[in-house]
Coordinates of C-alpha atoms in Angstrom, one line a residue:
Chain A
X1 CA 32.2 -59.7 211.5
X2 CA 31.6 -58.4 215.1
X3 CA 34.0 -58.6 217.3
X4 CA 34.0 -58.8 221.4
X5 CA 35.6 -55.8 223.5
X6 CA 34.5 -56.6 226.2
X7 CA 36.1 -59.9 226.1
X8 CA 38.8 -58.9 224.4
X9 CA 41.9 -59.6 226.7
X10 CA 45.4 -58.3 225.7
X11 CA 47.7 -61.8 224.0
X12 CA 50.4 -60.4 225.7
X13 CA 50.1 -63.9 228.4
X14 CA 49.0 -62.9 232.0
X15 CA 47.9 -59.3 230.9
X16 CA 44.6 -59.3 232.3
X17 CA 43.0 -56.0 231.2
X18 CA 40.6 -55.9 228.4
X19 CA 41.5 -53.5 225.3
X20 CA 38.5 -51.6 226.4
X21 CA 40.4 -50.8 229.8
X22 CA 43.2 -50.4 228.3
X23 CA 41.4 -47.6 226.4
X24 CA 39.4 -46.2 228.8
X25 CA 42.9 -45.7 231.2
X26 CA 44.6 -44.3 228.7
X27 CA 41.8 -41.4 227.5
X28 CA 41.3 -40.5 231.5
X29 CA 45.2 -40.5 232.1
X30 CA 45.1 -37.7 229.0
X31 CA 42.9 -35.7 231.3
X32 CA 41.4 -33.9 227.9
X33 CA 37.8 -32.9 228.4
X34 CA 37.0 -32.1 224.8
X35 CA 38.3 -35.5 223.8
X36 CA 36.2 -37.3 226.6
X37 CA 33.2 -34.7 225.8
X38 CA 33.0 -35.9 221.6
X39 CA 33.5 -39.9 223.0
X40 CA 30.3 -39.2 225.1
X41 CA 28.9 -37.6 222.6
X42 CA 29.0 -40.0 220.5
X43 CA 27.8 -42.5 222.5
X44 CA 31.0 -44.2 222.3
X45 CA 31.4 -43.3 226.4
X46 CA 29.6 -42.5 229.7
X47 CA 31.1 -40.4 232.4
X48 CA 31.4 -42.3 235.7
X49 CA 31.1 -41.0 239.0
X50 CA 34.3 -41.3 240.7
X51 CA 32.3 -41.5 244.0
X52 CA 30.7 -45.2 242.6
X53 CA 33.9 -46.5 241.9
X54 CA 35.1 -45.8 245.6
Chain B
X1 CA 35.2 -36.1 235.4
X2 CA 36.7 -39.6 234.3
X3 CA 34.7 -41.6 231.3
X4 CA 34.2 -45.4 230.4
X5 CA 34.3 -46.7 227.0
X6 CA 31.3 -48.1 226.1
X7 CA 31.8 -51.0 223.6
X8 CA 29.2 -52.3 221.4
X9 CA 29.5 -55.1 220.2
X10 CA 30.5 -54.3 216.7
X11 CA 33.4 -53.0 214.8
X12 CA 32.1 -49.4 214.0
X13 CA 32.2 -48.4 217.5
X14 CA 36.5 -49.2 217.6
X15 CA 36.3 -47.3 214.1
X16 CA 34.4 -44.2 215.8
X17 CA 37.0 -43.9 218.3
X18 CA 39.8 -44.3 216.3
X19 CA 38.5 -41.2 213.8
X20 CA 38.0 -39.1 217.1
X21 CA 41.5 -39.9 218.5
X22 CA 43.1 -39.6 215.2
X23 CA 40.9 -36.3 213.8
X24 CA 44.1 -33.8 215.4
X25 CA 47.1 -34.3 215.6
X26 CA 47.8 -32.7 219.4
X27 CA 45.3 -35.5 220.5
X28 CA 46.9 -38.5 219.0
X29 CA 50.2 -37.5 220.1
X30 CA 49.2 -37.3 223.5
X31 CA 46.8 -40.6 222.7
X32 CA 49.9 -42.5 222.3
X33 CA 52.3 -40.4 224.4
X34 CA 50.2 -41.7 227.1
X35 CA 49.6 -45.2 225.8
X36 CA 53.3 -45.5 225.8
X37 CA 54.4 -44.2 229.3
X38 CA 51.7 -44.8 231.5
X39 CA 50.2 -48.2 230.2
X40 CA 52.7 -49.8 228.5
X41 CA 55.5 -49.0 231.4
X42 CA 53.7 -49.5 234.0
X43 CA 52.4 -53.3 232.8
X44 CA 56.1 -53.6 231.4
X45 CA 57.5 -52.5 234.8
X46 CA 55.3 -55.2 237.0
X47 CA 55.9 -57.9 234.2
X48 CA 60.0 -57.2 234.9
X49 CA 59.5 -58.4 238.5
X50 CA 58.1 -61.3 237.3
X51 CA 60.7 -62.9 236.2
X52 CA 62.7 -66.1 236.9
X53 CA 65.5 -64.6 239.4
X54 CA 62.7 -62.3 240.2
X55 CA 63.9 -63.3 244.1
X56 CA 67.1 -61.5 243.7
X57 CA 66.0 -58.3 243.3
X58 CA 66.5 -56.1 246.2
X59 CA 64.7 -53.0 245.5
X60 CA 64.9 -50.1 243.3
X61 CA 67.1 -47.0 243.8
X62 CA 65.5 -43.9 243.7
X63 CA 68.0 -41.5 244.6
X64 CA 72.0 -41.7 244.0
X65 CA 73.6 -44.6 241.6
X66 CA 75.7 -46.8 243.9
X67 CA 75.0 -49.5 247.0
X68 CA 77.4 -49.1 250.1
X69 CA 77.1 -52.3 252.0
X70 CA 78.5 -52.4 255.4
X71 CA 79.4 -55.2 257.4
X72 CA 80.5 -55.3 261.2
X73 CA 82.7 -58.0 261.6
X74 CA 81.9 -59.6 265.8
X75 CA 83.9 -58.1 268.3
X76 CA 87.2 -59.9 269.0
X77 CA 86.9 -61.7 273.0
X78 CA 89.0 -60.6 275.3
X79 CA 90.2 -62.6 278.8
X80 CA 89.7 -61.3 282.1
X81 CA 93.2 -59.8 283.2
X82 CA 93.6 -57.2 286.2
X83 CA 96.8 -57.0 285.7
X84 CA 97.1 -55.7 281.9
X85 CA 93.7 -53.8 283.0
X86 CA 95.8 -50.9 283.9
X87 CA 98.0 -50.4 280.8
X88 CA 94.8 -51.4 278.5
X89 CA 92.1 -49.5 279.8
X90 CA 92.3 -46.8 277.8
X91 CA 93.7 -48.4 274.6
X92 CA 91.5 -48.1 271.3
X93 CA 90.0 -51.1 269.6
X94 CA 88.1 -50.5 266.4
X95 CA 85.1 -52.8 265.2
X96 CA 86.1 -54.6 262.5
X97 CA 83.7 -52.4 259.6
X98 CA 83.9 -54.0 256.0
X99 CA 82.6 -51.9 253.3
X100 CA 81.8 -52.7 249.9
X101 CA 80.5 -50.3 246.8
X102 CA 77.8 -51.7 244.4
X103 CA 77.8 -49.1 241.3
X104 CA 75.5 -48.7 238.7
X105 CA 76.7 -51.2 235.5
X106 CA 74.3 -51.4 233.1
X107 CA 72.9 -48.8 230.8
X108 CA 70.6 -49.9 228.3
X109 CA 67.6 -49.1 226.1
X110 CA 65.0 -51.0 223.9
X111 CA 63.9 -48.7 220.6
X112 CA 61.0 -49.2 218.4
X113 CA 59.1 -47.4 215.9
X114 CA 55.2 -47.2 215.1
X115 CA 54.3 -46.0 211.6
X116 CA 52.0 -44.3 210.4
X117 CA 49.9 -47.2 209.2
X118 CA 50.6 -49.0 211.9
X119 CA 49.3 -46.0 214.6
X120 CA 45.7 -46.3 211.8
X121 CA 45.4 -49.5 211.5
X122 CA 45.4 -50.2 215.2
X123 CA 41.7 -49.0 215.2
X124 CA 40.7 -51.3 212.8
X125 CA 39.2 -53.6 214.7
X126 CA 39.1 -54.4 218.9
X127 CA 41.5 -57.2 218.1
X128 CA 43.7 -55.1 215.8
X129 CA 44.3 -52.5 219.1
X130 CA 44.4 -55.5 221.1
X131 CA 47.8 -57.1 218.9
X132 CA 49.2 -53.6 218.7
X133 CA 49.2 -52.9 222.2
X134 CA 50.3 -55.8 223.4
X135 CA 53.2 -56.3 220.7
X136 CA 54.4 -53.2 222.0
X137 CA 54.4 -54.5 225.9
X138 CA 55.1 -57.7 225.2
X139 CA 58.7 -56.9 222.7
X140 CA 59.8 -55.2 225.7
X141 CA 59.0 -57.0 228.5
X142 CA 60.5 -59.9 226.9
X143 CA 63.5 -58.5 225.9
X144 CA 64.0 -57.2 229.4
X145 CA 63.2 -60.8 231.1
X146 CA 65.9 -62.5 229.3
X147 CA 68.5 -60.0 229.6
X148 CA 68.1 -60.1 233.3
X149 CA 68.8 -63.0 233.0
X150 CA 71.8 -63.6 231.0
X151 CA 73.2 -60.6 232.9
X152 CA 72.3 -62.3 236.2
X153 CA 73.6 -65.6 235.1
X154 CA 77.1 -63.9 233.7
X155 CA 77.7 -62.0 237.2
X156 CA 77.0 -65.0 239.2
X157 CA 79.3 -67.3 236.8
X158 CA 82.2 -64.7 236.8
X159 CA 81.8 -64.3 240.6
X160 CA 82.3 -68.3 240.8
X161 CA 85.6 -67.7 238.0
X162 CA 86.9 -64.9 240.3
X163 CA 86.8 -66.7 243.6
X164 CA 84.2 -64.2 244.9
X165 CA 82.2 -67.6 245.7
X166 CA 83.8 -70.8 247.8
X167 CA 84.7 -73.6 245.5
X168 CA 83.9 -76.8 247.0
X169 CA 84.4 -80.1 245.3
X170 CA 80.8 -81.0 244.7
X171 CA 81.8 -85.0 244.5
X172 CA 80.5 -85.7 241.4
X173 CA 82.4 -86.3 237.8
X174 CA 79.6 -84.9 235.4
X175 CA 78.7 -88.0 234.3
X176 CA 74.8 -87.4 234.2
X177 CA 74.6 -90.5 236.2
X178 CA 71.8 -90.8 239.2
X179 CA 75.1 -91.7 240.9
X180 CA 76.8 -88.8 240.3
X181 CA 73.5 -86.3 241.1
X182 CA 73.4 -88.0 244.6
X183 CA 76.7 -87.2 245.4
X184 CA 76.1 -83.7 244.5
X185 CA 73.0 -83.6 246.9
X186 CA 75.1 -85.0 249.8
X187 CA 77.6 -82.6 249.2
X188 CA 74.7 -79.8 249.1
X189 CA 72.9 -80.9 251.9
X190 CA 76.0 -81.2 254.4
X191 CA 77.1 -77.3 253.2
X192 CA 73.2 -76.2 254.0
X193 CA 73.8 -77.4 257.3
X194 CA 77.1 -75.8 257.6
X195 CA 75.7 -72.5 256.3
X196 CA 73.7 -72.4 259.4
X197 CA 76.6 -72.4 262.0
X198 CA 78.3 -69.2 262.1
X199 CA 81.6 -69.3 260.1
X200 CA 84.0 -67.2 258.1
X201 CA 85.0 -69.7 255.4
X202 CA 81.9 -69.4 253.0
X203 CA 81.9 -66.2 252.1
X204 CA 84.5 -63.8 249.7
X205 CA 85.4 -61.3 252.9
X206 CA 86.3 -63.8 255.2
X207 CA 83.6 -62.6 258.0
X208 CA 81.6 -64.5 260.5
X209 CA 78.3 -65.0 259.0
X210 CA 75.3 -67.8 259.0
X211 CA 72.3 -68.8 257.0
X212 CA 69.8 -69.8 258.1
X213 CA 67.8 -72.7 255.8
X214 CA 64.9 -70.5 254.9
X215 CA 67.2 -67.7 253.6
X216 CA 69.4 -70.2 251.3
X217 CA 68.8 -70.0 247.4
X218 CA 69.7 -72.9 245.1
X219 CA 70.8 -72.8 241.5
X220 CA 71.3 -76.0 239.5
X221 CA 71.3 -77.1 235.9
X222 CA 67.7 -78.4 234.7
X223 CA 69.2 -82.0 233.9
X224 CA 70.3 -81.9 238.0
X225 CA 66.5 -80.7 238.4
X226 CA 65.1 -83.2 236.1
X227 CA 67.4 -86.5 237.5
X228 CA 65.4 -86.3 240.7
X229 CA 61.8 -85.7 242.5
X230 CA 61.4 -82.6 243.9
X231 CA 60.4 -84.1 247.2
X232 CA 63.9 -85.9 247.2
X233 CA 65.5 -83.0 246.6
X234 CA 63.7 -81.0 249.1
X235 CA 63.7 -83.0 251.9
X236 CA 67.7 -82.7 250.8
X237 CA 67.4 -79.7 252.2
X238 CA 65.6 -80.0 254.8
X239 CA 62.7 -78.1 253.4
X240 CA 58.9 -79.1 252.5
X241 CA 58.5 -79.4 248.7
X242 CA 56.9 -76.1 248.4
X243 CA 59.0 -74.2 249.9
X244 CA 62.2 -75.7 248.3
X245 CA 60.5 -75.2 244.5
X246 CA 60.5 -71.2 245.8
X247 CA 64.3 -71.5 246.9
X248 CA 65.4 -73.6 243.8
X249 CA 66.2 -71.7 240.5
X250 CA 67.2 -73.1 237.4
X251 CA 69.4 -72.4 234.6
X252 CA 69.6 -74.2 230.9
X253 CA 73.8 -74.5 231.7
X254 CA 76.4 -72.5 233.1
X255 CA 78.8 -73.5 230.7
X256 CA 76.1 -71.9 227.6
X257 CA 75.9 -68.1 227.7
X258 CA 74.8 -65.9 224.7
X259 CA 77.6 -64.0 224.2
X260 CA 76.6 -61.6 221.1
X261 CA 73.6 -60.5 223.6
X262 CA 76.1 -60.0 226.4
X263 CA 78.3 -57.9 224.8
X264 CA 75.5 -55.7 223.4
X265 CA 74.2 -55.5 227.1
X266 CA 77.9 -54.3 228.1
X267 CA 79.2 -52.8 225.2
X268 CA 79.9 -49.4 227.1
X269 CA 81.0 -51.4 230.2
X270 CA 84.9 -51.6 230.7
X271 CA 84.1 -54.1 233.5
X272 CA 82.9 -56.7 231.1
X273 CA 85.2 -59.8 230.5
X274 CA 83.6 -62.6 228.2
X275 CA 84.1 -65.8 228.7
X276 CA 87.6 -67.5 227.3
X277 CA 86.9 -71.3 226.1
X278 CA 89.1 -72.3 229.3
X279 CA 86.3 -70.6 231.6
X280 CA 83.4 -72.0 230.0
X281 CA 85.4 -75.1 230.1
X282 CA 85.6 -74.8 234.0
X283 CA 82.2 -73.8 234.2
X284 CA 80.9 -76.8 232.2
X285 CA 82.6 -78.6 235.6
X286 CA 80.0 -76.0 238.3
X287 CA 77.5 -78.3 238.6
X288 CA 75.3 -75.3 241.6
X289 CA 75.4 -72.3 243.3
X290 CA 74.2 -72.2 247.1
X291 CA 73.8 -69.0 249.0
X292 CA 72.2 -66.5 251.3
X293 CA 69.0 -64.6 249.9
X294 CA 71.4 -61.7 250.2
X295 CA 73.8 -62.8 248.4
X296 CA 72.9 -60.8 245.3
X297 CA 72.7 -57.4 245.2
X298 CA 70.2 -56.3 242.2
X299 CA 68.8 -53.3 242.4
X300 CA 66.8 -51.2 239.5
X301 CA 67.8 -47.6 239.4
X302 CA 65.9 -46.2 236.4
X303 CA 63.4 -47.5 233.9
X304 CA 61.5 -45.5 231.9
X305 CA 59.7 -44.7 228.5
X306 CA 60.4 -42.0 226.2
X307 CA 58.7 -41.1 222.5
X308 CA 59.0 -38.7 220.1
X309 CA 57.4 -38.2 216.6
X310 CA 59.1 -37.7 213.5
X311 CA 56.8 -35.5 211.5
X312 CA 59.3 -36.1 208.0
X313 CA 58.9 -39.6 208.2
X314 CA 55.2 -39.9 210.1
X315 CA 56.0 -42.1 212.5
X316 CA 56.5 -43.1 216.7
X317 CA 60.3 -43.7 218.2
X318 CA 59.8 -44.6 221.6
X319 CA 63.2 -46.2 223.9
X320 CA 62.4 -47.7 227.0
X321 CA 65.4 -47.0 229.0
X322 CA 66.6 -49.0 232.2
X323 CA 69.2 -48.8 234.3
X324 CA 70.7 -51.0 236.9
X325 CA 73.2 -52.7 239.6
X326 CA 73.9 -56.1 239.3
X327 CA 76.4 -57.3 241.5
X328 CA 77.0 -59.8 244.6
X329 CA 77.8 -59.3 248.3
X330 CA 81.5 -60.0 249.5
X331 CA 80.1 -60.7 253.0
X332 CA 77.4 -63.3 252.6
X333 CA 77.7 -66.7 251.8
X334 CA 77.8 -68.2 248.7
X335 CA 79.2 -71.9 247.4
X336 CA 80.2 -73.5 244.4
X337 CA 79.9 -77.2 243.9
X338 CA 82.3 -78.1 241.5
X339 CA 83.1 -81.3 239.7
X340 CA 86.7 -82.7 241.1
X341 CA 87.7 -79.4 242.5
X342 CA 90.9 -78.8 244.4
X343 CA 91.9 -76.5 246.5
X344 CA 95.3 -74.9 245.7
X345 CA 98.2 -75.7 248.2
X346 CA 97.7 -72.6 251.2
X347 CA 100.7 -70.0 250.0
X348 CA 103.3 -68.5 251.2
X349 CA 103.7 -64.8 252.0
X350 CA 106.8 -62.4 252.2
X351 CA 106.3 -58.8 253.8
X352 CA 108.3 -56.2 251.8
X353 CA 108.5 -52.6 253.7
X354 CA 108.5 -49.2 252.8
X355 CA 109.7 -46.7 255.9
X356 CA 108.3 -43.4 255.9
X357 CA 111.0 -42.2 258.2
X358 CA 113.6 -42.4 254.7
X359 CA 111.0 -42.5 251.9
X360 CA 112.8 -45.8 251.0
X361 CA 112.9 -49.3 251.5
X362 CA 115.9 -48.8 253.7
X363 CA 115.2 -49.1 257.2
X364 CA 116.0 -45.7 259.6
X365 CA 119.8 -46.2 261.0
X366 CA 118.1 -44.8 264.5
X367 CA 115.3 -47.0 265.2
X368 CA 112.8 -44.5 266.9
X369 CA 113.1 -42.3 263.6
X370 CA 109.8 -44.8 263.2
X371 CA 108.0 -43.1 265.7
X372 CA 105.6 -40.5 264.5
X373 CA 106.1 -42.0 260.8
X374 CA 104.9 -44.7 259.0
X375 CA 105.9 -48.2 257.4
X376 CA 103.9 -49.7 254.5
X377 CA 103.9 -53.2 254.1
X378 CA 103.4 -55.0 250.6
X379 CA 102.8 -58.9 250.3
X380 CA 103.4 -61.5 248.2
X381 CA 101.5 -64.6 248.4
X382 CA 102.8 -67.8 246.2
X383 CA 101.5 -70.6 245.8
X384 CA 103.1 -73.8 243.5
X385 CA 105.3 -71.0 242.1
X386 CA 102.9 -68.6 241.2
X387 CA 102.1 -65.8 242.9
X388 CA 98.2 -65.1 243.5
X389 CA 96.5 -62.0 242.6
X390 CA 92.9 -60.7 243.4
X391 CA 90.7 -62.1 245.7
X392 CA 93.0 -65.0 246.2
X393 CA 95.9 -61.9 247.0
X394 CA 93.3 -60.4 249.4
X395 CA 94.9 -59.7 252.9
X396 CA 93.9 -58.6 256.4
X397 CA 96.0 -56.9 258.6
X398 CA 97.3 -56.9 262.3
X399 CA 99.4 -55.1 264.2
X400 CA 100.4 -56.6 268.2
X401 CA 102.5 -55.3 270.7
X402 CA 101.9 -51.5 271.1
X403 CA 101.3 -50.0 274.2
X404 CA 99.6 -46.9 272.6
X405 CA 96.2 -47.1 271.1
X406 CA 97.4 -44.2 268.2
X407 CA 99.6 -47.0 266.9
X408 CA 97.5 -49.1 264.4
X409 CA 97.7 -50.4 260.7
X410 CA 95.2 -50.1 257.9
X411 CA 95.4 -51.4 254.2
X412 CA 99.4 -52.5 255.3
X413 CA 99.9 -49.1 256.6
X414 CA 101.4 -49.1 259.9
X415 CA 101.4 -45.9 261.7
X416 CA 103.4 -45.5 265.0
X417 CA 102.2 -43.3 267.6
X418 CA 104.5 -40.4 268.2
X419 CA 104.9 -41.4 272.0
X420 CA 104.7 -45.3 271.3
X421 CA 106.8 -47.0 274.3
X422 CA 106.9 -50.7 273.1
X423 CA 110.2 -51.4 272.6
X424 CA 108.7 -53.8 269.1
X425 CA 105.8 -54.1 267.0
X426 CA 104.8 -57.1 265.3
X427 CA 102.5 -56.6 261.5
X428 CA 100.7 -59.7 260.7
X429 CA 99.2 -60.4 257.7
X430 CA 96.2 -62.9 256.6
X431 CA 95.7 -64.1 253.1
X432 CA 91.7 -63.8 253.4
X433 CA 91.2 -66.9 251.7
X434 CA 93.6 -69.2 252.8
X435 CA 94.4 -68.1 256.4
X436 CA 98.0 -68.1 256.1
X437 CA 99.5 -65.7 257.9
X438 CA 102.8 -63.9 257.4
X439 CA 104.9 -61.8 260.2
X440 CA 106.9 -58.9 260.6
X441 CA 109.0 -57.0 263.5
X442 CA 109.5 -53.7 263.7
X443 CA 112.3 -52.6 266.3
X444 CA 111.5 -49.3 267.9
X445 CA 114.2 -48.7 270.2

């Protein structure tokens, strides 16, 4: 059965960050092109401009 | 150039990145080398400010392992006199500077392990990460919250057993009675008044000090809590009901503390005295704690994460380590409302001497052998027999009488100027917390 990332807040009570941004923090924190590269690849992830987010 | 996960809504996708993270090995260390000390320490770190004595908390430490407080005592008045003017002019007067020293005393660290299957399974499913990650976060975080505060509740209830807080009969008989929690709120609300007029007889030092209403902090059982509204209680204090629920902290009992967790936290402290059955017994009689915001001094000096891999037995260690002071400020004021408490009869002091001049107790045979030397002075205060010891021995010293500004004592160490001219000297001595004062003469010629 499906289930829903995006939605998908941590049990821990008053964590409010999603397992996806959990996921996404902890890929960019390991500063590993190659690894980021075969996730977009995938399709799995997108690069984001870091200008947009400011 | 940073990346965002793009979730489907579907369980492949979680399975996808799971086989990419998990494909080589250097990658999944670091995958969960990172998990561990970025994400989970940093949501572990702001979840440990969040806790119930969060308030206390001063700051973190970032350099050095100790807390030197300093307190300068006011100025002692003097009157107007021409005619001393010229013999006092250029005599010395110190400021009355108190120091304390708040160490580090508590060392600890949370371990846990991840297997194998554990580390795989996580990518089962979105909600299978989501568990994992947060029963890692949330086993630590937890554990940390409630050893802050036993540790907080075990300082602050051996500070009231070691007279490092004012005892004050709180007018109650632990009853449970609505009675009985009035009398304690009377009690309360005259001592937040008196907190706000400067005065040396609230806090462990002896030093003038004040509080001001906004700065007090409150600690009561939850059956004190529960026996009235909080808008009777607040306006107790003279506070608006919000602000008093922010100043108001409660405990289950002071009289209950988890002592196998306690002696776990201080195992490697030598400091560390549990509680007798005749402690918790008196404590079962403290019915709060009133005192100034900075009363407690907790500080955090380290806190971090550390993992390793075991590549024998495939699987995660990682500690979380933290270190910190938790301690309380002789100079600020704290009380202690007590059921039927009684203050011990004020004691007696004696002044034994030991004369630098003969390296004895025996006194010089010519008088100004003193000069130049030194005399140190040891008391003993008694009270009902028994002589005190600690903070109730604590003693301030004096000395009156000199006409040289070289002659002064510190600690009950008198040193005499070389070219002292008084013909006598007179040492007093102050038991801190009763203010009775013993005296001594020194002839000089």
């Amino acid at each position: 059965m499906p289930s829903k990332p995006s939605n998908d807040v941590l049990q821990a009570k008053d964590i409010d960050l999603t397992t996806v941004d959990i996921l996404t923090v902890t890929i960019n924190e390991m500063n590993n092109p190659s690894l980021e590269r075969e996730l977009v690849d995938a399709g799995l992830a997108e690069y984001v401009n870091e200008s947009e987010d400011n | 150039m940073p990346i965002a996960i793009k979730p489907r809504n579907d369980t492949q996708s979680i399975h996808e990145i799971g086989a990419i993270v998990n494909e080589y090995t250097p990658t999944r260390n670091a995958f969960w080398n990172t998990l561990l000390n970025r994400i989970a320490l940093t949501i572990v770190k702001s979840k440990d400010w969040d806790t119930d004595f969060r308030d206390f908390k001063k700051g973190e430490l970032t350099i050095g392992e100790s807390i030197e407080e300093i307190f300068v005592n006011l100025a002692r008045p003097h009157a107007f006199n021409p005619d001393v003017a010229e013999k006092e002019v250029f005599k010395r007067e110190y400021a009355d500077v108190r120091v304390a020293f708040h160490k580090l005393n508590y060392q600890i660290f949370y371990k846990n392990s991840i297997s194998e299957q554990e580390s795989r399974a996580a990518f089962v499913s979105w909600g299978a990460l989501s568990d994992f990650v947060s029963s890692i976060i949330q086993s630590m975080y937890t554990a940390l919250n409630y050893d802050y505060y036993c540790m907080v509740k075990y300082a602050i209830c051996r500070a009231v057993l070691n007279n490092g807080v004012t005892a004050v009969a709180s007018g109650s008989t632990g009853n449970g009675s609505e009675s009985d929690y009035k009398a304690i709120v009377t009690t309360a609300k005259a001592l937040a008044n008196k907190f706000a007029i400067m005065s040396p007889n609230y806090n462990q030092s002896g030093v003038y000090n004040a509080t001001r209403p906004s700065d007090l902090r409150i600690i009561m059982t939850a059956d004190m809590d529960a026996a009235f509204d909080v808008n009777v209680l607040a306006s107790a204090f003279n506070m608006d009901k919000a602000e008093f629920v922010g100043r108001r902290y409660l405990v289950d009992s002071f009289a209950q503390h988890d002592m196998a967790r306690l002696a776990q936290l201080f195992e490697n402290d030598e400091n560390y005295t549990p509680f007798t059955a005749a402690e918790l017994e008196t404590l079962a009689t403290l019915d709060c704690v009133m005192f100034d915001k900075d009363w407690t001094m907790i500080y955090d000096v380290l806190m971090e994460f550390e993992d390793i891999r075991n590549p024998q037995g495939l699987y995660y260690n990682y500690c979380l380590h933290k270190w910190g002071i938790i301690s309380v400020s002789p100079f600020e004021n704290a009380v202690a409302l007590i059921q039927g408490y009684t203050a011990p009869a004020a004691p007696t002091g004696t002044l034994a001497r030991f004369y630098g001049a003969t390296n004895s107790a025996t006194a010089p045979t010519n008088k100004k052998d003193n000069l130049g030397s030194w005399i140190e002075f040891t008391p003993t205060w008694t009270s009902g027999g028994a002589a005190l010891t600690g903070e109730d021995a604590a003693t301030t010293w004096a000395v009156s009488g000199n006409e040289n500004g070289g002659t002064r004592i510190t600690d009950g160490i008198l040193r005499i100027a070389s070219n002292e001219t008084a013909a006598s000297l007179t040492v007093t001595a102050t038991n801190v917390r009763f203010g009775t004062t013993v005296t001594a003469t020194v002839a000089l010629a």
